[in-house]
Coordinates of C-alpha atoms and ligand atoms in Angstrom, one line a residue:
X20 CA -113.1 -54.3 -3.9
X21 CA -113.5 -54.1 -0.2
X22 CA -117.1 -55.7 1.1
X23 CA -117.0 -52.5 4.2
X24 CA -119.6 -49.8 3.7
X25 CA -117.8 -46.1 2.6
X26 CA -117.6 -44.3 5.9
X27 CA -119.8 -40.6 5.3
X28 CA -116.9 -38.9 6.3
X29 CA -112.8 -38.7 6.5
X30 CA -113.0 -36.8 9.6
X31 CA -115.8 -36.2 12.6
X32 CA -114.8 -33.7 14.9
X33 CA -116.5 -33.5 18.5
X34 CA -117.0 -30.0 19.8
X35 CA -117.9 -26.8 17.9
X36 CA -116.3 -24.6 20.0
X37 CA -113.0 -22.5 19.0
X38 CA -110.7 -25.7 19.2
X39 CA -113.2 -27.7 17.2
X40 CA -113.7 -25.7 15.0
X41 CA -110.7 -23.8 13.8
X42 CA -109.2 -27.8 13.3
X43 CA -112.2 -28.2 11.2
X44 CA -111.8 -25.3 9.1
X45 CA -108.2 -26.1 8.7
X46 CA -108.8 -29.9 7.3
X47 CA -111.7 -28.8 5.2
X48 CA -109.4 -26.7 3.7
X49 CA -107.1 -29.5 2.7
X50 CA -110.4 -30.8 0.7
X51 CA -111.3 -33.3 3.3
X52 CA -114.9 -34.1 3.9
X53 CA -115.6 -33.1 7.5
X54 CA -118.6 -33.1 9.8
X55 CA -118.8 -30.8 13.1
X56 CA -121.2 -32.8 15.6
X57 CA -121.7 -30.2 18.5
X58 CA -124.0 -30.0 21.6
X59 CA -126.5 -27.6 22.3
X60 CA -126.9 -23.9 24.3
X61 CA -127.5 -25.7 27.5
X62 CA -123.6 -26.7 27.6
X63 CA -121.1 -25.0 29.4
X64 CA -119.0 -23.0 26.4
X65 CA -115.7 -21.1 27.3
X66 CA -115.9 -20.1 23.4
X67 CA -118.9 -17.8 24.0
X68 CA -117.7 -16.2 27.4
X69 CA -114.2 -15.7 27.4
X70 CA -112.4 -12.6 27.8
X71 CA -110.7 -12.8 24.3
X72 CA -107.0 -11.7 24.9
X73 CA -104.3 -13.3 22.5
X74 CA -102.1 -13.2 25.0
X75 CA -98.0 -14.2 25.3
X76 CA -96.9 -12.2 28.2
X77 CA -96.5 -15.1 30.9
X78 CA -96.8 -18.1 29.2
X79 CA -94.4 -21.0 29.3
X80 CA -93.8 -21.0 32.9
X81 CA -92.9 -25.1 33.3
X82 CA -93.1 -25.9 29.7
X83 CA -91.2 -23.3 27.7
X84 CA -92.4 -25.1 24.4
X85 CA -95.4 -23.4 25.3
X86 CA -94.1 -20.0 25.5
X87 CA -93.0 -20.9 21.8
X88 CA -96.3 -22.3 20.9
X89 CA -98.4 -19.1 22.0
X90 CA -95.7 -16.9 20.3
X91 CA -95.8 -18.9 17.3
X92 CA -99.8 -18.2 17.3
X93 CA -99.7 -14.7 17.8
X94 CA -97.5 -13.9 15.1
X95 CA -99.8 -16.3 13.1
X96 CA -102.9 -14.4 14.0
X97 CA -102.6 -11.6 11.3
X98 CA -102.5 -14.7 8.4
X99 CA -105.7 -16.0 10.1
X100 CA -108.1 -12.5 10.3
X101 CA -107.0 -11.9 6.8
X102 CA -107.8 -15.2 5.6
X103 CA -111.2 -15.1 7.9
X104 CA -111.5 -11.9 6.1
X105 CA -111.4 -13.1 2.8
X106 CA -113.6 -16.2 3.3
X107 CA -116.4 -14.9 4.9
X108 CA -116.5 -10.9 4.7
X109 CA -116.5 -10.7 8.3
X110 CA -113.9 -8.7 10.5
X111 CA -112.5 -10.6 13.7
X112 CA -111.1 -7.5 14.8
X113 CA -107.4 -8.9 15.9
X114 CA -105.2 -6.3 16.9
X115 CA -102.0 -6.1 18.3
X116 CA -101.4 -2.5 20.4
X117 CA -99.3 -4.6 22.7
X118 CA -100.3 -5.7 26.6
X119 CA -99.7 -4.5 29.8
X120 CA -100.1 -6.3 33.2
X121 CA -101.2 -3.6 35.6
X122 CA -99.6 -3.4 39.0
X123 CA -101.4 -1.7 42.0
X124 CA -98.4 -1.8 44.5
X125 CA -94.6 -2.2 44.7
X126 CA -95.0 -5.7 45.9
X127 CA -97.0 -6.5 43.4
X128 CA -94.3 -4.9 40.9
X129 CA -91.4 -7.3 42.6
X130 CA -93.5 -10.4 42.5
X131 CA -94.2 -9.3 38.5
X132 CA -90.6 -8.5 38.0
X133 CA -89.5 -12.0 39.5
X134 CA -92.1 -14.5 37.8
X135 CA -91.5 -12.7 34.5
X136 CA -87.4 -13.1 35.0
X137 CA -88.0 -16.7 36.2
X138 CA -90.0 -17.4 33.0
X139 CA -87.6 -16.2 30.7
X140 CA -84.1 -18.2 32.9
X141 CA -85.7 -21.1 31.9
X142 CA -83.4 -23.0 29.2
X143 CA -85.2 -23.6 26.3
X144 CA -87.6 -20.2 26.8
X145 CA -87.3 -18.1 23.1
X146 CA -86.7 -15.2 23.8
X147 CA -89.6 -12.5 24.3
X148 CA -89.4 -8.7 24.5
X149 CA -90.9 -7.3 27.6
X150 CA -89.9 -4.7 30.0
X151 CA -91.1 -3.4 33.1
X152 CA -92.8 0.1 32.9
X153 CA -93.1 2.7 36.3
X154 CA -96.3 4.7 36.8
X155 CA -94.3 7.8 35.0
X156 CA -94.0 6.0 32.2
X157 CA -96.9 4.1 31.8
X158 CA -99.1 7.8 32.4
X159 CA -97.4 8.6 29.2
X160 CA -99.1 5.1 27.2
X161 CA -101.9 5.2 29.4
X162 CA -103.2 8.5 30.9
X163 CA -106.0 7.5 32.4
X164 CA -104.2 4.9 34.8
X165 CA -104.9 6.3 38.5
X166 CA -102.3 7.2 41.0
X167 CA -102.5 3.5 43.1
X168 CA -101.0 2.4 40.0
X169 CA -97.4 1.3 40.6
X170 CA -96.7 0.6 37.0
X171 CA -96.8 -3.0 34.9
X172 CA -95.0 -5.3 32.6
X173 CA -95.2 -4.8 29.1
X174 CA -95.0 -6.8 26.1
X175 CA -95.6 -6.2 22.3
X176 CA -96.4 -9.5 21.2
X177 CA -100.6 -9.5 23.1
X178 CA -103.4 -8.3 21.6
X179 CA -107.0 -8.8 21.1
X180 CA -109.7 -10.2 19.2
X181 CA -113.7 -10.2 18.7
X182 CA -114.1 -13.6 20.1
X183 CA -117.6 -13.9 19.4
X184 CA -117.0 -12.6 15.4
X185 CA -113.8 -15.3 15.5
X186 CA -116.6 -18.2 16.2
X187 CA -119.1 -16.9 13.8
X188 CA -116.5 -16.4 11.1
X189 CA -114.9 -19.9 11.6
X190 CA -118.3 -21.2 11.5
X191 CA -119.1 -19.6 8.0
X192 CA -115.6 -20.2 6.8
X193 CA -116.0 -24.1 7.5
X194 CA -119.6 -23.9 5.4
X195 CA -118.6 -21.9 2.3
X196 CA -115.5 -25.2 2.6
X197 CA -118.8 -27.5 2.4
X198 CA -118.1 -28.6 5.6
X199 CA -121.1 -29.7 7.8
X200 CA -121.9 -28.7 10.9
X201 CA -124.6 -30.5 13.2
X202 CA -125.9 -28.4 16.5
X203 CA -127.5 -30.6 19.6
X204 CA -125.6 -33.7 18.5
X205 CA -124.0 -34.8 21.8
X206 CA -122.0 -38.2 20.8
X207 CA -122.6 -40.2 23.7
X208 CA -120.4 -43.4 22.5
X209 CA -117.3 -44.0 20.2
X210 CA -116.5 -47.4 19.0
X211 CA -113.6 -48.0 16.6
X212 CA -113.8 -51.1 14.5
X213 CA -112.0 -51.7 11.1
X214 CA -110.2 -48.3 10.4
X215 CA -113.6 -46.5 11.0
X216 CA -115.1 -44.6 14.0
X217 CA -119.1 -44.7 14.5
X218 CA -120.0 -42.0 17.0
X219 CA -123.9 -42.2 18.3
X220 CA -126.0 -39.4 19.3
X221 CA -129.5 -38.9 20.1
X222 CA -130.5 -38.8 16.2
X223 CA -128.2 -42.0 14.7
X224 CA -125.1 -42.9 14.3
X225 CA -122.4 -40.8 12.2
X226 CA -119.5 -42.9 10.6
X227 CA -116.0 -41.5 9.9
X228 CA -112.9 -42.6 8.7
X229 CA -110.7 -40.3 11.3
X230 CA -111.6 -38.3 14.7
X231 CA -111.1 -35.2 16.5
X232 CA -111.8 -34.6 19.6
X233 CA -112.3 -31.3 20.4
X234 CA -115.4 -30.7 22.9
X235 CA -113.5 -29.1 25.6
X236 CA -115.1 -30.1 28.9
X237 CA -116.7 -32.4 27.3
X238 CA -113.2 -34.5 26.6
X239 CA -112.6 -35.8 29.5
X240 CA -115.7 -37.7 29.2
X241 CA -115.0 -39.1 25.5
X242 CA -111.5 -39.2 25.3
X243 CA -111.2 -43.2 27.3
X244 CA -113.4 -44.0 24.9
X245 CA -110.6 -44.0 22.2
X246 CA -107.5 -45.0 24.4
X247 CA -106.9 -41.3 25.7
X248 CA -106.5 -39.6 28.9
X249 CA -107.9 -35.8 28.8
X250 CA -107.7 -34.8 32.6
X251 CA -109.5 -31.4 32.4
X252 CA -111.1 -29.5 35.0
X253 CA -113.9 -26.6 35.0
X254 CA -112.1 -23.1 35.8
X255 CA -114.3 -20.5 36.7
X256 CA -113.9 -16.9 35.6
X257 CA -116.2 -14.5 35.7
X258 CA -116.9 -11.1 33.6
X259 CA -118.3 -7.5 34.0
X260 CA -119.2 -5.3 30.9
X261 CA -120.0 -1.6 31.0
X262 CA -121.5 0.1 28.6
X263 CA -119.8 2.0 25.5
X264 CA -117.6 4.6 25.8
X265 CA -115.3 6.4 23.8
X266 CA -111.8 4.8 23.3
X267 CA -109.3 5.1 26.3
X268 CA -107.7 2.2 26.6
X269 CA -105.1 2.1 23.7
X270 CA -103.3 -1.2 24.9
X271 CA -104.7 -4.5 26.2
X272 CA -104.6 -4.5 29.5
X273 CA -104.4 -8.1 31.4
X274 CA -108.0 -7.7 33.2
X275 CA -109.3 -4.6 31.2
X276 CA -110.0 -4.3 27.8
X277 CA -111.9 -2.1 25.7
X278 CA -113.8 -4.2 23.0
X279 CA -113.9 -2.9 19.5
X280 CA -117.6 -1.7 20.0
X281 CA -116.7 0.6 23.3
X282 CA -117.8 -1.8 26.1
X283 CA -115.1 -2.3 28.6
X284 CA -114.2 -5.7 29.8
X285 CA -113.2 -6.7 33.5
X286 CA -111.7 -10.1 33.8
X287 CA -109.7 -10.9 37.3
X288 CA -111.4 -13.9 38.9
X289 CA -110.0 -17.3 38.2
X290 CA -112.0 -20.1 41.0
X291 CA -112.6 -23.5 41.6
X292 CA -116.0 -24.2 41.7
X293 CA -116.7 -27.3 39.6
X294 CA -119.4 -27.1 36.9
X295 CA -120.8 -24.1 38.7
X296 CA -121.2 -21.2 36.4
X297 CA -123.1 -18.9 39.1
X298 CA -122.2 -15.3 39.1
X299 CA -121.7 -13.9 42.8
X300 CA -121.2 -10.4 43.6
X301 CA -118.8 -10.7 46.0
X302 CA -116.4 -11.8 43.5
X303 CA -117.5 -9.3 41.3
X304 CA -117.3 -6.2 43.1
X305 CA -113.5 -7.1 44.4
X306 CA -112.8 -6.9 40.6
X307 CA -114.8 -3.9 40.4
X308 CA -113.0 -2.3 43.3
X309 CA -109.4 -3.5 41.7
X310 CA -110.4 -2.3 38.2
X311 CA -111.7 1.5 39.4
X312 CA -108.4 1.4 40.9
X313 CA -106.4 1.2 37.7
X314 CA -108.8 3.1 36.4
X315 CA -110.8 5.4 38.3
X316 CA -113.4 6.6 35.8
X317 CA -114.6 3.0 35.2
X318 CA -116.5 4.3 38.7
X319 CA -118.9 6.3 36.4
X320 CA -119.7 3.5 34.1
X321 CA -123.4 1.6 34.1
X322 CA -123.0 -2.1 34.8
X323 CA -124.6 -4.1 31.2
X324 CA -124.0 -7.3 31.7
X325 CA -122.1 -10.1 34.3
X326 CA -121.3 -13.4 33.3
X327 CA -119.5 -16.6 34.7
X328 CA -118.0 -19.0 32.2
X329 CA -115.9 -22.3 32.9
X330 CA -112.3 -22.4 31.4
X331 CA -111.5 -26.1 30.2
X332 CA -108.3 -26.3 32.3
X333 CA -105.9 -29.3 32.0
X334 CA -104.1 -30.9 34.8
X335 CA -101.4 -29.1 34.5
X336 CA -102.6 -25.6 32.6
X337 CA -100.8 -26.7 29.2
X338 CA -102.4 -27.6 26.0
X339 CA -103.2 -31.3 24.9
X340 CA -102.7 -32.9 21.8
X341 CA -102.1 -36.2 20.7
X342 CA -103.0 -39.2 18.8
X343 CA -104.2 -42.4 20.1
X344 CA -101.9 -45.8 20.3
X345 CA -104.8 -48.3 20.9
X346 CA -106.9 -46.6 18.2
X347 CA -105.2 -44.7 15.0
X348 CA -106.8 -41.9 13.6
X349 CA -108.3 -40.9 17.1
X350 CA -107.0 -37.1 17.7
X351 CA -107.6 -34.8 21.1
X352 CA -106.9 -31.0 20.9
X353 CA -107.8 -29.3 23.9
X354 CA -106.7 -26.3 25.7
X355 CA -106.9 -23.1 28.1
X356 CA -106.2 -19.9 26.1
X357 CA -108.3 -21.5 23.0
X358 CA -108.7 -17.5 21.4
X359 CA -104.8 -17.0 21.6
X360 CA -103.7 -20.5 20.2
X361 CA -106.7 -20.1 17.1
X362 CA -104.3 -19.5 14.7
X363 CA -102.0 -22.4 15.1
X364 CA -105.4 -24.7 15.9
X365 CA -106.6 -23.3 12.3
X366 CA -102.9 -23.1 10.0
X367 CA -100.9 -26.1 12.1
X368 CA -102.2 -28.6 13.9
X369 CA -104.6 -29.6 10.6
X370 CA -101.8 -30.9 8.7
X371 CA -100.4 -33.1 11.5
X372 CA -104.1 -34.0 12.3
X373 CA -104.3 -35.2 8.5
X374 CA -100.9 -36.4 8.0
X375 CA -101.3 -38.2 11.3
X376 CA -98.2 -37.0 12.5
X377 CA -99.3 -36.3 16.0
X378 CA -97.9 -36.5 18.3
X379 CA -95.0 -34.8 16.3
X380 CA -91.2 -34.0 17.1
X381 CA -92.2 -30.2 17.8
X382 CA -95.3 -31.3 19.7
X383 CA -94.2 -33.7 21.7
X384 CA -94.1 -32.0 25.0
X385 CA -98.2 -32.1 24.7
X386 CA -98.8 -35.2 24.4
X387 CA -101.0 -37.1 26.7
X388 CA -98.0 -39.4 28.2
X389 CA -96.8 -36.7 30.2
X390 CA -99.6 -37.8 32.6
X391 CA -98.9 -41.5 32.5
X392 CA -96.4 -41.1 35.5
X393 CA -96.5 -44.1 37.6
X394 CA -97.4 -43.9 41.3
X395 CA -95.0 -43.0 43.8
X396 CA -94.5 -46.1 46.7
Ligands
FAD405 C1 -113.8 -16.4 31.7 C2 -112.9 -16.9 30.6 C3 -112.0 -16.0 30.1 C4 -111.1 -16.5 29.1 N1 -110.3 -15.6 28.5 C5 -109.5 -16.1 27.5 C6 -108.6 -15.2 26.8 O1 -108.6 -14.0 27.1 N2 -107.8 -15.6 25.8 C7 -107.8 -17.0 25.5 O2 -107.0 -17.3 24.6 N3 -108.6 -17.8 26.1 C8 -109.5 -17.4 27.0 N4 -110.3 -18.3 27.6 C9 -110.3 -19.7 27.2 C10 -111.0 -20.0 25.9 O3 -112.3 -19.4 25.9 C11 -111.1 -21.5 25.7 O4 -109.8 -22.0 25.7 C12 -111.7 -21.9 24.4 O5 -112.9 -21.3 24.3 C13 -111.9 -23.4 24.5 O6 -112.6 -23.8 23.3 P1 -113.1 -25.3 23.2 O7 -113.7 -25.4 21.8 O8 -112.1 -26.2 23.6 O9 -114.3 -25.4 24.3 P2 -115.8 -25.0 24.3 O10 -116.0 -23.6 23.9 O11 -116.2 -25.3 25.7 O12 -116.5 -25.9 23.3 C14 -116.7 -27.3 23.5 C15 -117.9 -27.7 22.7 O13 -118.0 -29.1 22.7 C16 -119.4 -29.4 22.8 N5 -119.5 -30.7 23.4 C17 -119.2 -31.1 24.7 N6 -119.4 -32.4 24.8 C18 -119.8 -32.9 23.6 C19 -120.2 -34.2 23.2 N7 -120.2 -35.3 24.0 N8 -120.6 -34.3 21.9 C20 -120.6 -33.2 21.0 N9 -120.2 -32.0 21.4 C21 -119.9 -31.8 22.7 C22 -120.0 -28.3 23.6 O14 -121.4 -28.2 23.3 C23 -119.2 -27.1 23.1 O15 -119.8 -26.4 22.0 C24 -111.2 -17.9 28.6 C25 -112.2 -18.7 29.2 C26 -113.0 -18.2 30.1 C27 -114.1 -19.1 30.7

């Protein structure tokens, strides 16, 4: 019989945010024991301030394996509300009207136009349906859209979610799985030592047999500690909510979207401004201005709430995940667009992560050695 101590658990997975913790849901379900070791409220959390969109229009430009990946999630989304659902009685609220990427002059419909037919020349880019709509026929979906509206791209595939429901419900799913989940547990070291990973935090040391890490920001910090390379950088975006009205907007619009409770969103602003997560109304009232636009009766909405939130944006804007060389059983998962890629986080990245077959054949292009490119002379 082997003289080491039993580790307490098969996995430890860093970060309790979406990523974290729709992989931890996933390999609890595959009856592993799994403990969640999050930080606290004071941390910077794109989970509670995004804008949820699950959104495909757009995606894959430079890596069309990640147009595939982001289509492969959306049409997995259904399969996770309903399990959700099922688990936990609560209602994510996923739905798929289809998006639209509004477009406030001709130029702005030509740039559209090219990016989206540049996207889709790529070889290798699956095929996506979208089409370009004119402001007669986007009255037709839309009629509240206002007359500066030249007219906007259109796809089927995007839709929406509650993103604040979709954390809460991944949280309860992973607990009903007897999953455990520790709050204000910032791991502030990893050492690896005989097929077993002791992570300390402020209140002991937590021992496990296999590792995720999944703490967004937070990676970048962490991941050397295992033999990995998470370059991720703090993306501003900032958010105004009005309050509730009846329902108007019957799509998903790119910057606008009406949540399931009648608020409307307005999302436009994407800065760099380190870990500052300061609103400013001078950013805010250009996406005002730009949103009364598209619509003008957002003009006689009350202001509820602003927010500013920081998107954990890689190097290069595409996903991360991989498995370390120098120390086995070490995972990383980390992303923009966390809402939209849930369901693939939740129903296929757990089995590679268990199976340690990361990174695998189909997710090879995000793996961490596309960074290892040596120095130009
Ligand atoms: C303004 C804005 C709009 C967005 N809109 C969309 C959208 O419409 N659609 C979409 O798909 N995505 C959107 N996103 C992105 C999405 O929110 C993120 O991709 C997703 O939330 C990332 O989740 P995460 O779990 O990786 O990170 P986070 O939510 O940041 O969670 C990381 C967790 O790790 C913890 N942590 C950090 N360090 C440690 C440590 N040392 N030890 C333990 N725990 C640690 C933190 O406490 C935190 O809970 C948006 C983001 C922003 C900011």
């Amino acid at each position: 019989m082997s003289d080491l101590p039993r580790k307490e658990f098969d996995f430890a997975v860093v970060g309790g945010g979406l990523v974290g913790m729709a992989i931890a849901w996933g390999i609890a379900g595959r009856g592993r024991k799994v403990v969640v070791l999050d930080g606290g409220d004071l941390d910077f959390r794109a989970s509670r301030g995004n804008f949820a969109l699950v959104w495909v229009q757009s995606k894959g430009a430079g890596m069309p394996e990640y147009g595939s990946w982001t289509l492969q999630s959306s049409q997995l989304w259904p399969q996770l509300a309903s399990a959700l659902n099922e688990q936990t009685g609560l209602d994510v609220c996923f739905s798929k009207p289809g998006g639209l990427h509004l477009l406030l002059s001709d130029r702005e419909m030509e740039n559209r136009a090219c990016a989206l037919k540049r996207l889709h020349n790529q070889p290798g880019m699956e095929a996506l349906e979208y089409e370009m709509l004119d402001h007669s026929v986007l009255e037709k979906m839309l009629p509240q859209i206002g007359p500066e509206v030249a007219g906007a791209s259109f796809c089927p595939q995007d839709g929406h979610v509650n993103a604040l429901r979709l954390l809460r419900a991944l949280h309860v799913a992973f607990g009903r799985l007897g999953g455990e989940y520790r709050s204000n547990h910032l791991v502030q070291r990893i050492e690896s030592r005989r097929g077993e990973f002791s992570l300390s935090t402020a209140d002991g040391v937590v021992t496990a047999e296999k590792l995720v890490l999944a703490a967004g920001l937070g990676n970048f910090r962490l991941a050397p500690m295992v033999g990995l390379n998470a370059p991720v950088r703090p993306q501003r975006g900032q958010i105004i909510i009005t309050e509730k009205v009846a329902p108007f907007v019957s799509y998903v619009v790119h910057t606008i979207r009406q949540t399931d409770e009648g608020g409307i969103m307005i999302s436009d602003s994407v800065e760099e401004a380190e870990y500052d997560a300061s609103v400013g109304t001078e950013v805010l009232s250009v996406m005002a201005a730009r949103a009364v636009r598209m619509f003008p009766l957002l003009a006689r909405l009350n202001v509820v709430r602003c927010w500013a939130a920081l998107r954990v944006m890689p190097q290069d804007g595409f996903p991360i995940y991989d498995q370390s060389q120098s120390c086995p059983g070490a995972f990383i998962a980390t992303c923009h667009s966390g809402v939209t890629l849930a369901a693939n986080h939740a129903l296929v990245l757990p089995a590679l992560i268990d199976a340690g077959a990361l990174p695998s054949k189909e997710l090879q292009a995000f793996s961490t050695q596309r960074f290892d490119v040596p120095a130009a002379h």
